[in-house]
Every structure is written in structure tokens, then in C-alpha cells.
Tab-separated table of C-alpha atoms in Angstrom:
chain	number	residue	atom	x	y	z
A	315	MET	CA	6.862	13.723	-22.314
A	316	LYS	CA	4.059	13.863	-24.865
A	317	LYS	CA	5.729	15.263	-28.003
A	318	ILE	CA	9.207	16.362	-29.037
A	319	ILE	CA	9.785	20.096	-28.850
A	320	SER	CA	10.443	21.800	-32.132
A	321	LEU	CA	14.031	21.673	-33.373
A	322	ILE	CA	14.764	25.356	-32.977
A	323	VAL	CA	13.697	25.356	-29.319
A	324	CYS	CA	15.749	22.236	-28.658
A	325	ILE	CA	18.809	23.886	-30.179
A	326	CYS	CA	18.257	27.067	-28.175
A	327	ILE	CA	17.760	25.151	-24.939
A	328	ALA	CA	20.788	22.972	-25.602
A	329	ALA	CA	22.921	26.010	-26.358
A	330	THR	CA	21.768	27.700	-23.192
A	331	ALA	CA	22.585	24.589	-21.194
A	332	PHE	CA	25.983	24.159	-22.764
A	333	PHE	CA	27.183	27.682	-22.469
A	334	CYS	CA	25.472	28.915	-19.333
A	335	GLY	CA	25.550	25.705	-17.357
A	336	CYS	CA	22.039	26.347	-16.006
A	337	PHE	CA	20.286	23.353	-17.511
A	338	ASP	CA	21.799	20.040	-16.433
A	339	LEU	CA	20.740	17.042	-18.484
A	340	GLY	CA	22.632	14.622	-16.262
A	341	GLY	CA	24.775	11.800	-17.564
A	342	LYS	CA	27.952	13.275	-16.116
A	343	SER	CA	29.564	9.917	-15.431
A	344	GLY	CA	27.554	7.683	-17.714
A	345	ARG	CA	29.017	5.681	-20.568
A	346	ASP	CA	26.817	4.666	-23.486
A	347	GLY	CA	23.851	4.506	-21.131
A	348	ARG	CA	25.075	1.241	-19.583
A	349	ASP	CA	24.659	2.463	-16.028
A	350	GLY	CA	21.513	4.426	-16.764
A	351	LEU	CA	23.050	7.813	-16.061
A	352	ASP	CA	22.991	9.010	-19.664
A	353	GLY	CA	19.265	8.461	-19.803
A	354	GLN	CA	18.191	10.228	-16.622
A	355	ASP	CA	14.839	12.038	-16.838
A	356	VAL	CA	14.594	15.789	-16.980
A	357	SER	CA	11.727	17.527	-15.226
A	358	ILE	CA	9.180	19.270	-17.426
A	359	TYR	CA	9.647	22.289	-15.176
A	360	GLU	CA	13.385	22.362	-15.957
A	361	ILE	CA	12.628	22.300	-19.676
A	362	TYR	CA	10.032	25.041	-19.196
A	363	GLU	CA	12.496	27.254	-17.311
A	364	ALA	CA	15.116	26.689	-20.010
A	365	ALA	CA	12.576	27.506	-22.725
A	366	LYS	CA	11.900	30.877	-21.069
A	367	THR	CA	15.538	31.845	-21.672
A	368	VAL	CA	14.876	31.816	-25.434
A	369	PRO	CA	14.402	35.426	-26.677
A	370	GLY	CA	10.698	36.256	-26.841
A	371	ASN	CA	9.723	33.578	-24.291
A	372	GLU	CA	10.526	35.545	-21.138
A	373	ASN	CA	6.852	35.847	-20.125
A	374	LEU	CA	5.822	32.387	-21.321
A	375	THR	CA	3.437	30.684	-18.884
A	376	LEU	CA	3.576	26.970	-18.216
A	377	ASP	CA	0.165	26.471	-19.869
A	378	GLU	CA	1.336	28.361	-22.973
A	379	PHE	CA	4.545	26.323	-23.059
A	380	LEU	CA	2.666	23.016	-22.914
A	381	LYS	CA	0.187	24.106	-25.587
A	382	LYS	CA	2.755	25.682	-27.916
A	383	TYR	CA	5.579	23.165	-27.822
A	384	LEU	CA	4.001	19.944	-26.572
A	385	SER	CA	0.600	20.320	-28.242
A	386	TYR	CA	-1.434	19.653	-25.078
A	387	SER	CA	-5.157	20.368	-25.320
A	388	GLN	CA	-7.024	22.227	-22.591
A	389	SER	CA	-8.602	18.997	-21.338
A	390	GLU	CA	-5.193	17.340	-21.173
A	391	LEU	CA	-3.832	20.301	-19.237
A	392	SER	CA	-6.745	20.020	-16.813
A	393	ASP	CA	-6.016	16.321	-16.350
A	394	LEU	CA	-2.375	17.085	-15.585
A	395	VAL	CA	-3.326	19.734	-13.039
A	396	ASN	CA	-5.907	17.444	-11.406
A	397	LYS	CA	-3.403	14.595	-11.212
A	398	GLN	CA	-0.935	16.879	-9.481
A	399	LYS	CA	-3.574	18.034	-7.013
A	400	VAL	CA	-4.582	14.465	-6.168
A	401	ILE	CA	-0.976	13.378	-5.641
A	402	ASN	CA	-0.232	16.390	-3.466
A	403	ARG	CA	-3.264	15.619	-1.331
A	404	SER	CA	-1.880	12.126	-0.738
A	405	LEU	CA	1.413	13.618	0.422
A	406	MET	CA	-0.597	15.135	3.272
A	407	SER	CA	-1.895	11.667	4.203
A	408	SER	CA	1.530	10.099	4.392
A	409	CYS	CA	4.415	9.978	6.821
A	410	SER	CA	7.951	8.733	7.198
A	411	ILE	CA	8.567	6.274	10.035
A	412	LEU	CA	11.644	5.646	12.146
A	413	SER	CA	11.524	2.565	14.373
A	414	ARG	CA	14.224	2.321	17.038
A	415	PHE	CA	14.998	-1.156	18.373
A	416	SER	CA	17.297	-2.185	21.218
A	417	TYR	CA	19.426	-5.334	21.428
A	418	ASN	CA	21.209	-7.350	24.070
A	419	SER	CA	24.386	-7.651	22.019
A	420	SER	CA	27.368	-5.703	23.331
A	421	SER	CA	28.342	-4.781	19.775
A	422	THR	CA	24.861	-3.651	18.696
A	423	ARG	CA	22.739	-1.885	21.292
A	424	ASN	CA	20.316	0.042	19.100
A	425	LYS	CA	19.222	0.142	15.477
A	426	VAL	CA	16.938	2.467	13.521
A	427	TYR	CA	14.792	1.190	10.657
A	428	MET	CA	12.982	3.431	8.197
A	429	GLY	CA	9.582	2.954	6.632
A	430	SER	CA	6.355	4.692	5.661
A	431	GLY	CA	2.789	4.995	6.878
A	432	VAL	CA	-0.643	6.327	5.930
A	433	PHE	CA	-2.994	8.273	8.189
A	434	LEU	CA	-6.466	6.697	8.180
A	435	TRP	CA	-8.145	8.764	10.905
A	436	VAL	CA	-7.145	12.024	12.570
A	437	ASP	CA	-8.644	14.104	15.387
A	438	LYS	CA	-6.661	17.302	15.087
A	439	ALA	CA	-8.314	18.931	18.102
A	440	VAL	CA	-6.886	16.419	20.564
A	441	GLY	CA	-3.912	15.194	18.511
A	442	ASP	CA	-5.080	11.594	18.055
A	443	ALA	CA	-4.651	9.422	14.956
A	444	TYR	CA	-4.547	5.905	13.530
A	445	VAL	CA	-1.862	4.975	11.002
A	446	VAL	CA	-1.385	1.845	8.891
A	447	THR	CA	2.033	0.474	8.000
A	448	ASN	CA	3.723	-2.876	7.389
A	449	CYS	CA	4.326	-5.192	10.292
A	450	HIS	CA	7.966	-5.542	9.246
A	451	VAL	CA	8.489	-1.782	9.725
A	452	VAL	CA	7.871	-2.157	13.486
A	453	TYR	CA	8.938	-5.812	13.963
A	454	ASP	CA	12.321	-7.389	14.622
A	455	ASP	CA	12.275	-10.732	16.405
A	456	SER	CA	16.010	-10.473	17.106
A	457	SER	CA	15.507	-7.306	19.154
A	458	ARG	CA	14.846	-7.008	22.854
A	459	GLU	CA	11.248	-5.796	22.353
A	460	VAL	CA	10.308	-7.678	19.106
A	461	PHE	CA	7.584	-5.103	18.371
A	462	CYS	CA	9.060	-1.625	18.483
A	463	ASP	CA	8.244	0.558	21.483
A	464	ASP	CA	9.911	3.679	20.028
A	465	VAL	CA	8.048	4.472	16.805
A	466	ARG	CA	8.291	8.016	15.434
A	467	LEU	CA	6.293	9.493	12.574
A	468	TYR	CA	7.307	12.548	10.554
A	469	LEU	CA	4.948	14.506	8.325
A	470	TYR	CA	5.604	15.579	4.758
A	471	GLY	CA	7.751	18.690	4.939
A	472	GLN	CA	9.101	17.687	8.357
A	473	ASP	CA	10.968	14.489	7.514
A	474	VAL	CA	14.433	15.480	6.354
A	475	LYS	CA	17.410	13.953	8.119
A	476	GLY	CA	19.747	16.643	9.408
A	477	ILE	CA	16.979	19.248	9.541
A	478	ASN	CA	14.001	17.704	11.346
A	479	PHE	CA	15.848	14.885	13.099
A	480	THR	CA	19.222	13.213	13.332
A	481	TYR	CA	20.313	9.684	14.043
A	482	ASP	CA	23.753	8.177	14.291
A	483	GLY	CA	25.377	4.818	13.709
A	484	TYR	CA	24.590	3.850	17.291
A	485	GLY	CA	20.815	3.998	16.771
A	486	ASN	CA	20.222	7.262	18.608
A	487	ILE	CA	17.515	9.620	17.288
A	488	ALA	CA	17.807	13.255	18.357
A	489	ASN	CA	16.849	16.871	17.585
A	490	ASP	CA	13.273	15.976	16.649
A	491	ASP	CA	11.282	17.353	19.598
A	492	SER	CA	9.347	19.751	17.367
A	493	TYR	CA	8.627	17.204	14.634
A	494	ALA	CA	8.367	13.624	15.937
A	495	ILE	CA	4.905	12.108	16.394
A	496	HIS	CA	5.290	9.276	18.889
A	497	ALA	CA	3.133	6.259	18.069
A	498	ARG	CA	2.575	2.880	19.648
A	499	VAL	CA	1.901	-0.421	17.946
A	500	MET	CA	-1.744	-1.159	18.667
A	501	ALA	CA	-1.925	-4.426	16.715
A	502	ALA	CA	0.267	-6.272	14.235
A	503	SER	CA	0.216	-9.448	12.168
A	504	VAL	CA	3.287	-11.144	10.733
A	505	THR	CA	0.921	-13.409	8.783
A	506	TYR	CA	-0.498	-10.432	6.875
A	507	ASP	CA	2.440	-7.970	7.240
A	508	ILE	CA	0.157	-5.219	8.514
A	509	ALA	CA	0.385	-3.120	11.669
A	510	LEU	CA	-2.027	-0.562	13.132
A	511	LEU	CA	-0.389	2.350	14.974
A	512	GLN	CA	-2.095	4.635	17.455
A	513	VAL	CA	-1.180	8.225	18.307
A	514	LYS	CA	-2.540	9.991	21.373
A	515	GLY	CA	-2.343	13.694	22.216
A	516	SER	CA	0.358	14.718	19.744
A	517	GLU	CA	1.133	18.433	19.665
A	518	VAL	CA	2.566	17.986	16.171
A	519	ILE	CA	-0.804	16.734	14.933
A	520	LYS	CA	-2.586	19.597	16.665
A	521	ASN	CA	-0.354	22.156	14.966
A	522	ASN	CA	-0.142	20.733	11.445
A	523	GLU	CA	-2.452	19.806	8.591
A	524	ILE	CA	-3.058	16.111	7.934
A	525	ILE	CA	-5.605	14.701	5.485
A	526	ALA	CA	-6.788	11.189	6.358
A	527	ALA	CA	-6.746	8.782	3.414
A	528	SER	CA	-9.664	6.570	2.455
A	529	PHE	CA	-9.712	3.086	0.946
A	530	CYS	CA	-10.971	2.318	-2.527
A	531	ALA	CA	-14.411	0.692	-2.245
A	532	ALA	CA	-13.945	-1.633	-5.230
A	533	GLU	CA	-13.322	-5.271	-4.403
A	534	ASP	CA	-10.805	-5.711	-7.210
A	535	VAL	CA	-8.562	-3.484	-9.302
A	536	HIS	CA	-7.563	-4.115	-12.904
A	537	VAL	CA	-4.329	-4.299	-14.809
A	538	GLY	CA	-3.428	-0.988	-16.450
A	539	GLU	CA	-5.016	1.217	-13.787
A	540	PHE	CA	-2.960	4.333	-13.042
A	541	VAL	CA	-1.487	4.309	-9.536
A	542	TYR	CA	1.181	6.153	-7.612
A	543	ALA	CA	3.210	5.165	-4.578
A	544	VAL	CA	3.837	7.638	-1.769
A	545	GLY	CA	6.431	6.896	0.872
A	546	ASN	CA	9.820	7.420	2.443
A	547	ALA	CA	11.828	6.091	-0.506
A	548	SER	CA	15.446	5.356	0.467
A	549	GLY	CA	14.852	7.224	3.723
A	550	GLU	CA	14.967	10.578	1.944
A	551	GLY	CA	11.508	11.726	3.046
A	552	VAL	CA	8.004	11.396	1.595
A	553	SER	CA	7.945	11.389	-2.205
A	554	ALA	CA	5.724	10.105	-5.017
A	555	ALA	CA	6.282	7.802	-8.000
A	556	GLU	CA	3.704	6.838	-10.602
A	557	GLY	CA	3.034	3.651	-12.534
A	558	ILE	CA	0.278	1.180	-13.307
A	559	ILE	CA	-1.100	-2.039	-11.859
A	560	SER	CA	0.919	-4.713	-13.655
A	561	LYS	CA	-0.847	-7.753	-12.158
A	562	ASP	CA	-3.979	-7.582	-10.061
A	563	SER	CA	-3.362	-10.564	-7.754
A	564	GLU	CA	-0.534	-12.983	-7.113
A	565	TYR	CA	1.365	-14.538	-4.220
A	566	ILE	CA	4.917	-13.891	-3.067
A	567	SER	CA	6.947	-15.451	-0.283
A	568	LEU	CA	8.639	-13.260	2.338
A	569	ASN	CA	10.500	-13.997	5.548
A	570	LEU	CA	10.010	-11.250	8.139
A	571	SER	CA	12.134	-13.037	10.723
A	572	ASP	CA	15.713	-12.070	11.566
A	573	VAL	CA	16.049	-15.192	13.724
A	574	SER	CA	14.803	-18.039	11.546
A	575	SER	CA	15.652	-18.606	7.888
A	576	THR	CA	12.681	-20.967	7.506
A	577	SER	CA	9.873	-18.640	8.571
A	578	SER	CA	8.726	-17.521	5.118
A	579	LYS	CA	5.035	-16.814	4.638
A	580	SER	CA	2.903	-16.359	1.557
A	581	TYR	CA	1.329	-12.948	0.949
A	582	ARG	CA	-1.336	-12.025	-1.575
A	583	VAL	CA	-0.211	-8.904	-3.390
A	584	MET	CA	-0.762	-6.855	-6.497
A	585	ARG	CA	2.187	-5.964	-8.699
A	586	THR	CA	2.937	-2.391	-9.778
A	587	SER	CA	5.380	-0.663	-12.089
A	588	ALA	CA	5.535	2.367	-9.769
A	589	ALA	CA	9.057	2.784	-8.406
A	590	ILE	CA	9.354	1.039	-5.027
A	591	ASN	CA	12.512	1.475	-2.963
A	592	HIS	CA	13.715	0.611	0.510
A	593	GLY	CA	11.805	2.855	2.904
A	594	ASN	CA	8.583	2.692	0.861
A	595	SER	CA	7.378	-0.219	3.008
A	596	GLY	CA	4.068	0.611	4.684
A	597	GLY	CA	3.323	3.520	2.359
A	598	GLY	CA	0.226	3.905	0.230
A	599	LEU	CA	-0.457	2.917	-3.359
A	600	PHE	CA	-3.169	5.298	-4.566
A	601	ASN	CA	-5.419	5.443	-7.633
A	602	ALA	CA	-6.247	8.438	-9.840
A	603	SER	CA	-8.924	9.549	-7.357
A	604	GLY	CA	-6.457	9.527	-4.461
A	605	GLU	CA	-7.981	6.412	-2.875
A	606	LEU	CA	-5.834	3.730	-1.273
A	607	VAL	CA	-5.774	0.618	-3.439
A	608	ALA	CA	-2.946	-1.083	-1.532
A	609	ILE	CA	-0.195	-0.825	1.079
A	610	VAL	CA	3.299	-1.213	-0.366
A	611	ASN	CA	5.323	-4.020	1.211
A	612	SER	CA	8.176	-5.217	-1.039
A	613	LYS	CA	10.022	-5.100	-4.338
A	614	ASP	CA	11.966	-7.551	-6.471
A	615	ASP	CA	15.632	-6.864	-5.776
A	616	GLU	CA	17.063	-9.086	-8.492
A	617	SER	CA	19.596	-7.171	-10.583
A	618	ASP	CA	17.992	-8.232	-13.872
A	619	VAL	CA	14.430	-7.289	-12.821
A	620	ASP	CA	12.884	-3.841	-13.335
A	621	ASN	CA	9.673	-2.198	-12.148
A	622	MET	CA	8.320	-5.070	-10.063
A	623	GLY	CA	7.021	-3.718	-6.782
A	624	TYR	CA	4.386	-5.383	-4.618
A	625	ALA	CA	1.594	-4.101	-2.424
A	626	LEU	CA	-1.051	-5.654	-0.164
A	627	PRO	CA	-4.540	-5.122	-1.697
A	628	ALA	CA	-6.933	-2.706	0.014
A	629	SER	CA	-9.782	-5.243	-0.109
A	630	ASN	CA	-7.747	-7.380	2.273
A	631	VAL	CA	-6.102	-4.640	4.349
A	632	LYS	CA	-9.232	-2.658	5.243
A	633	ARG	CA	-10.997	-5.775	6.565
A	634	LEU	CA	-7.874	-6.792	8.443
A	635	LEU	CA	-7.549	-3.394	10.133
A	636	LYS	CA	-11.191	-3.504	11.241
A	637	LEU	CA	-10.542	-6.973	12.701
A	638	MET	CA	-7.420	-5.714	14.490
A	639	TYR	CA	-9.372	-2.814	15.945
A	640	ASP	CA	-12.189	-5.097	17.109
A	641	ASN	CA	-9.723	-7.556	18.669
A	642	TYR	CA	-8.079	-4.674	20.516
A	643	ALA	CA	-11.448	-3.466	21.789
A	644	VAL	CA	-12.015	-6.892	23.334
A	645	ASN	CA	-8.533	-7.323	24.800
A	646	GLY	CA	-7.792	-3.693	25.676
A	647	ARG	CA	-4.093	-4.137	24.924
A	648	PHE	CA	-1.603	-4.795	22.148
A	649	THR	CA	-2.401	-7.968	20.254
A	650	GLU	CA	0.018	-9.917	18.112
A	651	GLY	CA	-1.823	-11.522	15.224
A	652	ILE	CA	-5.584	-11.768	14.853
A	653	SER	CA	-8.330	-14.161	15.895
A	654	ARG	CA	-11.321	-14.911	13.693
A	655	PRO	CA	-13.812	-17.662	12.837
A	656	MET	CA	-12.679	-20.174	10.226
A	657	LEU	CA	-14.581	-22.338	7.749
A	658	ASN	CA	-11.994	-25.114	7.913
A	659	VAL	CA	-12.012	-25.992	4.235
A	660	GLU	CA	-9.419	-25.994	1.503
A	661	THR	CA	-10.302	-24.909	-2.004
A	662	THR	CA	-8.869	-25.313	-5.465
A	663	ILE	CA	-9.374	-23.601	-8.811
A	664	ILE	CA	-10.769	-26.099	-11.305
A	665	ASP	CA	-11.211	-23.638	-14.173
A	666	SER	CA	-10.229	-20.060	-15.019
A	667	TYR	CA	-10.613	-17.742	-17.985
A	668	ALA	CA	-10.583	-14.045	-18.905
A	669	LYS	CA	-13.425	-12.136	-20.497
A	670	TYR	CA	-13.222	-8.689	-22.095
A	671	ASP	CA	-16.096	-6.359	-21.256
A	672	ASN	CA	-16.819	-4.050	-24.193
A	673	ASP	CA	-18.762	-1.638	-21.978
A	674	THR	CA	-16.069	-1.124	-19.345
A	675	GLY	CA	-13.085	-1.883	-21.552
A	676	LEU	CA	-11.680	-4.192	-18.887
A	677	ALA	CA	-10.486	-7.775	-18.970
A	678	GLU	CA	-11.940	-9.744	-16.047
A	679	ILE	CA	-10.526	-13.012	-14.752
A	680	TYR	CA	-13.056	-15.608	-13.612
A	681	GLU	CA	-12.172	-18.636	-11.506
A	682	THR	CA	-14.314	-21.637	-10.633
A	683	VAL	CA	-13.563	-22.397	-6.986
A	684	GLN	CA	-14.264	-25.841	-5.586
A	685	VAL	CA	-13.999	-27.331	-2.100
A	686	SER	CA	-11.090	-29.802	-2.208
A	687	SER	CA	-11.100	-30.920	1.434
A	688	VAL	CA	-13.199	-30.450	4.573
A	689	ASN	CA	-10.955	-30.308	7.622
A	690	GLY	CA	-13.182	-29.667	10.614
A	691	MET	CA	-16.043	-27.739	12.127
A	692	PRO	CA	-18.143	-25.954	11.045
A	693	ALA	CA	-17.577	-27.001	7.430
A	694	ILE	CA	-17.693	-30.717	8.176
A	695	LYS	CA	-21.452	-30.557	8.823
A	696	ASN	CA	-22.269	-28.093	6.086
A	697	LEU	CA	-20.000	-28.345	3.036
A	698	LYS	CA	-18.897	-31.229	0.852
A	699	VAL	CA	-15.878	-31.964	-1.297
A	700	GLY	CA	-16.796	-30.964	-4.841
A	701	ASP	CA	-19.039	-28.033	-3.847
A	702	GLU	CA	-18.433	-25.056	-6.134
A	703	ILE	CA	-18.516	-21.863	-4.058
A	704	ARG	CA	-20.541	-19.258	-5.941
A	705	ALA	CA	-21.256	-16.561	-3.350
A	706	LEU	CA	-20.733	-15.545	0.282
A	707	LYS	CA	-22.871	-13.445	2.592
A	708	ILE	CA	-22.208	-12.505	6.224
A	709	THR	CA	-25.113	-11.369	8.411
A	710	ASP	CA	-24.703	-10.231	12.000
A	711	SER	CA	-26.957	-11.193	14.919
A	712	ASN	CA	-29.173	-8.150	14.257
A	713	GLY	CA	-29.868	-9.237	10.695
A	714	THR	CA	-27.588	-6.617	9.116
A	715	VAL	CA	-25.755	-7.814	6.020
A	716	LYS	CA	-22.048	-7.062	6.509
A	717	GLU	CA	-20.741	-8.674	3.333
A	718	SER	CA	-22.295	-9.998	0.157
A	719	ILE	CA	-20.117	-11.000	-2.757
A	720	LYS	CA	-20.124	-13.251	-5.789
A	721	VAL	CA	-17.054	-15.459	-5.654
A	722	THR	CA	-15.340	-15.053	-9.007
A	723	ARG	CA	-11.784	-15.339	-7.625
A	724	ARG	CA	-10.500	-17.741	-4.998
A	725	HIS	CA	-8.997	-14.933	-2.898
A	726	HIS	CA	-12.494	-13.500	-2.364
A	727	ILE	CA	-13.137	-16.240	0.195
A	728	GLY	CA	-10.163	-15.426	2.429
A	729	ASP	CA	-10.789	-11.681	2.162
A	730	VAL	CA	-14.480	-11.886	3.063
A	731	MET	CA	-13.841	-14.251	5.977
A	732	LEU	CA	-11.830	-11.472	7.662
A	733	SER	CA	-15.198	-9.764	8.264
A	734	ALA	CA	-16.691	-12.728	10.159
A	735	ARG	CA	-17.179	-12.441	13.923
A	736	GLY	CA	-18.645	-14.595	16.625
A	737	GLY	CA	-22.451	-14.515	16.395
A	738	ASP	CA	-22.476	-13.927	12.630
A	739	THR	CA	-24.176	-16.189	10.110
A	740	LEU	CA	-22.274	-17.084	6.969
A	741	THR	CA	-24.377	-18.013	3.958
A	742	VAL	CA	-22.399	-19.995	1.401
A	743	THR	CA	-24.043	-20.389	-2.000
A	744	VAL	CA	-22.701	-23.531	-3.653
A	745	LYS	CA	-23.339	-25.521	-6.773
A	746	ARG	CA	-23.832	-29.103	-5.576
A	747	GLY	CA	-24.445	-31.548	-8.360
A	748	ASN	CA	-26.838	-29.872	-10.749
A	749	GLU	CA	-28.425	-27.444	-8.322
A	750	GLU	CA	-27.459	-24.294	-6.461
A	751	VAL	CA	-28.112	-24.298	-2.709
A	752	ASP	CA	-27.588	-21.902	0.198
A	753	VAL	CA	-25.793	-23.275	3.255
A	754	ASN	CA	-26.184	-21.266	6.475
A	755	ILE	CA	-23.404	-21.522	9.071
A	756	LEU	CA	-23.717	-19.855	12.486
A	757	PHE	CA	-20.498	-18.887	14.239
A	758	ASN	CA	-21.092	-19.082	17.984
A	759	SER	CA	-19.439	-16.216	19.863
A	760	ASP	CA	-16.535	-18.335	21.109
A	761	TYR	CA	-16.640	-20.968	18.403
A	762	ASN	CA	-13.735	-22.163	16.287
A	763	LEU	CA	-11.508	-19.093	16.544
A	764	HIS	CA	-8.367	-19.283	14.455
A	765	TYR	CA	-5.239	-17.296	15.340
A	766	ASP	CA	-3.040	-15.774	12.617
């Protein structure tokens, strides 16, 4: 809330709440705020409705209320309205997911897991769509199928348990014939915790409005950027929660396996203060323009940690999804993991620093990335230990430049390499000794494929 309402209005609102019982401030069972209940937020709309009960305010509009009591300017009001519009548009791009797994155990035959997804492409006329989610939403290596073969999507406004569907403690989903969008796992990668879902001929899609989301075009985001998470938080249906980017790039370790306790993998993520809860996995993290900047995949569950949620960056995810789609086009069937050309080098950061840009008002991190080892072809004939990687460019066999980026962060290399295909030429600009040279590496169509 921007400013404190004037004392007289506060007293009137409080009196109304106390005597009429129509304005609940929460904190019913809290004690000194220790469990957080005394400090629960009150919606601005609740305060507005309470303010209208004050004599003389019966016809008060929301705009007038914000201007009169909270001192919002017209431009600030416009920003608030625009923010609400953008967030509501993203609700129409999102879905709740129920994944039903079966098991061989006599005590546990079925289980239902909840998650979230984002529509990336929709053909309403024929009921087709592509949806991105986390791999772990549709993956359970202790189940009979491993990758779920009963995936159901529910649109915003059609995703309430007990109304649009039911499921019991035995893992049975029912009463959702009018609402469930049945999807299949087209491709998935445990290594990257991303899955691509495909929907074909859904009557629900034909009969409802869905707005496909688009990825942010920027290679990197910056700390402090406004974002909001949309997803099936706690399995209660699609909702939104706002925050900021707290850290633009870091690595966390997760184990997606229910079979092995030693199968942890490292994931590059961005950290956000937006509220992330169980069920948000696979949902979108959007910027102020409504563009996808990341796909939510985890949170810190430690009891003494607050507001530390994690999401897979769009710069990585969008390239990965294109690779998954291309792999599927070649194989014509579900593919676990991905195959792509590899450089076969390891790199290290030998220097890093931050620089504040007075024009943009942003603090940029710069890393000097150096080749630390050469492990095989094609790097062994082209790169040397000690080379500083300055830039990367990928050109296809027709001469079209697919990627061109200055390497200012080490993760740029792994991200860009997801765009490489057989037949492409990779141009690596390196500083070798005292000079800068371009090294051209051709990936033959079946050459040096790596499987993740």
C-alpha cells in the first residue's frame, strides 16, 4: 500500500469492521505475529469497499478512493491498471496440470501429482496446442510408465477441485469430461527439467479462449526487474504472485528421481522473491510486459528461508524447446532427453566484475571465460587451453546466422550451443595470446552428438 489512509477514515473503517463484522483483518488465531497470522495482508478492494460505508462515500469510485486517500497520481493509476491487465492476460496463457501415475505396488496403485503449464502455441480451430512445463511434473521413475501417459490440463476458471474435477486418495480423477484437456508428453529432459506437451483435437480448446505466451527476447534479465509467477499454487487453481528478480543467474542442485538418492543434477536458475509454492512447478515467470522470462521449477523449503523461489531462464528454455521439437521431427516419437553437437571443452571464469551503466541504470556482471581443458573433437583441433572465449556465432548450411552473441557470462556458451545442429558452422572468437582470432568449426550432420 502506497500511503497510510487518513486517521478519520481508518477509525471509521475499523469501527465498521468491529461492529458490523463485514471487514475481516485476519489474525484470528495469531499471537504477537509469531505465526504470521496477525500480519496478513488486506486487499485494497476490501479497504475500498469498507471506505464506501463511511457516510458521504457511498458513490466513491475506486479511482477517487486511490487519489483521495492514497494520493495516487493519474499516471500511477494507469500503471496499476496496466499491470492488472498484463497479469490477467497471463492467466489466460496458463493452466493447472494433473499427472496420474500408476504403480505395481499392491498398496499404491495410482497417484496424482499437481503442477502448472504455459501455452506457447494454440490452434483454436482444430483444438491443437503446445504447452511447456517442468519435466518433474510428468516424470516419476518409480512409476510403471516413468513419463506420465495420463496428463490433464485445466484452464483458468476451470481448475477448481470439487467443481471442475475430483480425485480421491486412490489416484482416480473423475467428473472432468467438460474441462480436462488431455495432453501427451512429446519430449522431456531430466537434465534440464523441461517437458514439451502436445494437445491434439481438444474440444475444450475449441470452445474456450486461450492466449499463447511469448518468450522475452532479451538474453539476460537484471536484478530488481518486476516479475510475477502464475501457476497452480498449492493445487488451488491458477493464481498470480508478484515479486522481483533477486539474482539473475545461479546454480542449484535437485534430485528428480524417486528411485535413487544420488541422482542430483545441477540446474541454472534465476532467483525470485515472487511467492512460489508446491504446484507452481512448470508455471510461468513473467515480466511487466507479460513476456515469459523463466519457467518456475523449485523453491527453498528451509524453515528459516523466505522468498527464495527458482526458475529456469527463458534464454535457455526457448532454445531447449526448439531442440526438443527438432529432435521429435527427426524421430517421430517421444524422446527422452536431447541430442546436440558438443564442443568438448571445459571452461573457467578467471575474472569477474560488475559495472553500473548510467544510461540504463543497470548493474551488469562481466566474466572473463577461459578454456581450461580440451576433451575431444571438434575442440581438440581448434581450441587451446588458455583461449579466452569472446564471442560465438552459429551459421547454418545456407549461410543464415542463427545465433550471434558476445560472451560476457560463462552460461552464454551452454545456452547458445543448444541452437547448434548438424551441418552448422560455429565461429568461436577467442583471445589467444595478444591477438583475437576467429575459429570456424563445422559440425557434420552426424558428428559428435551428445545426449542429455
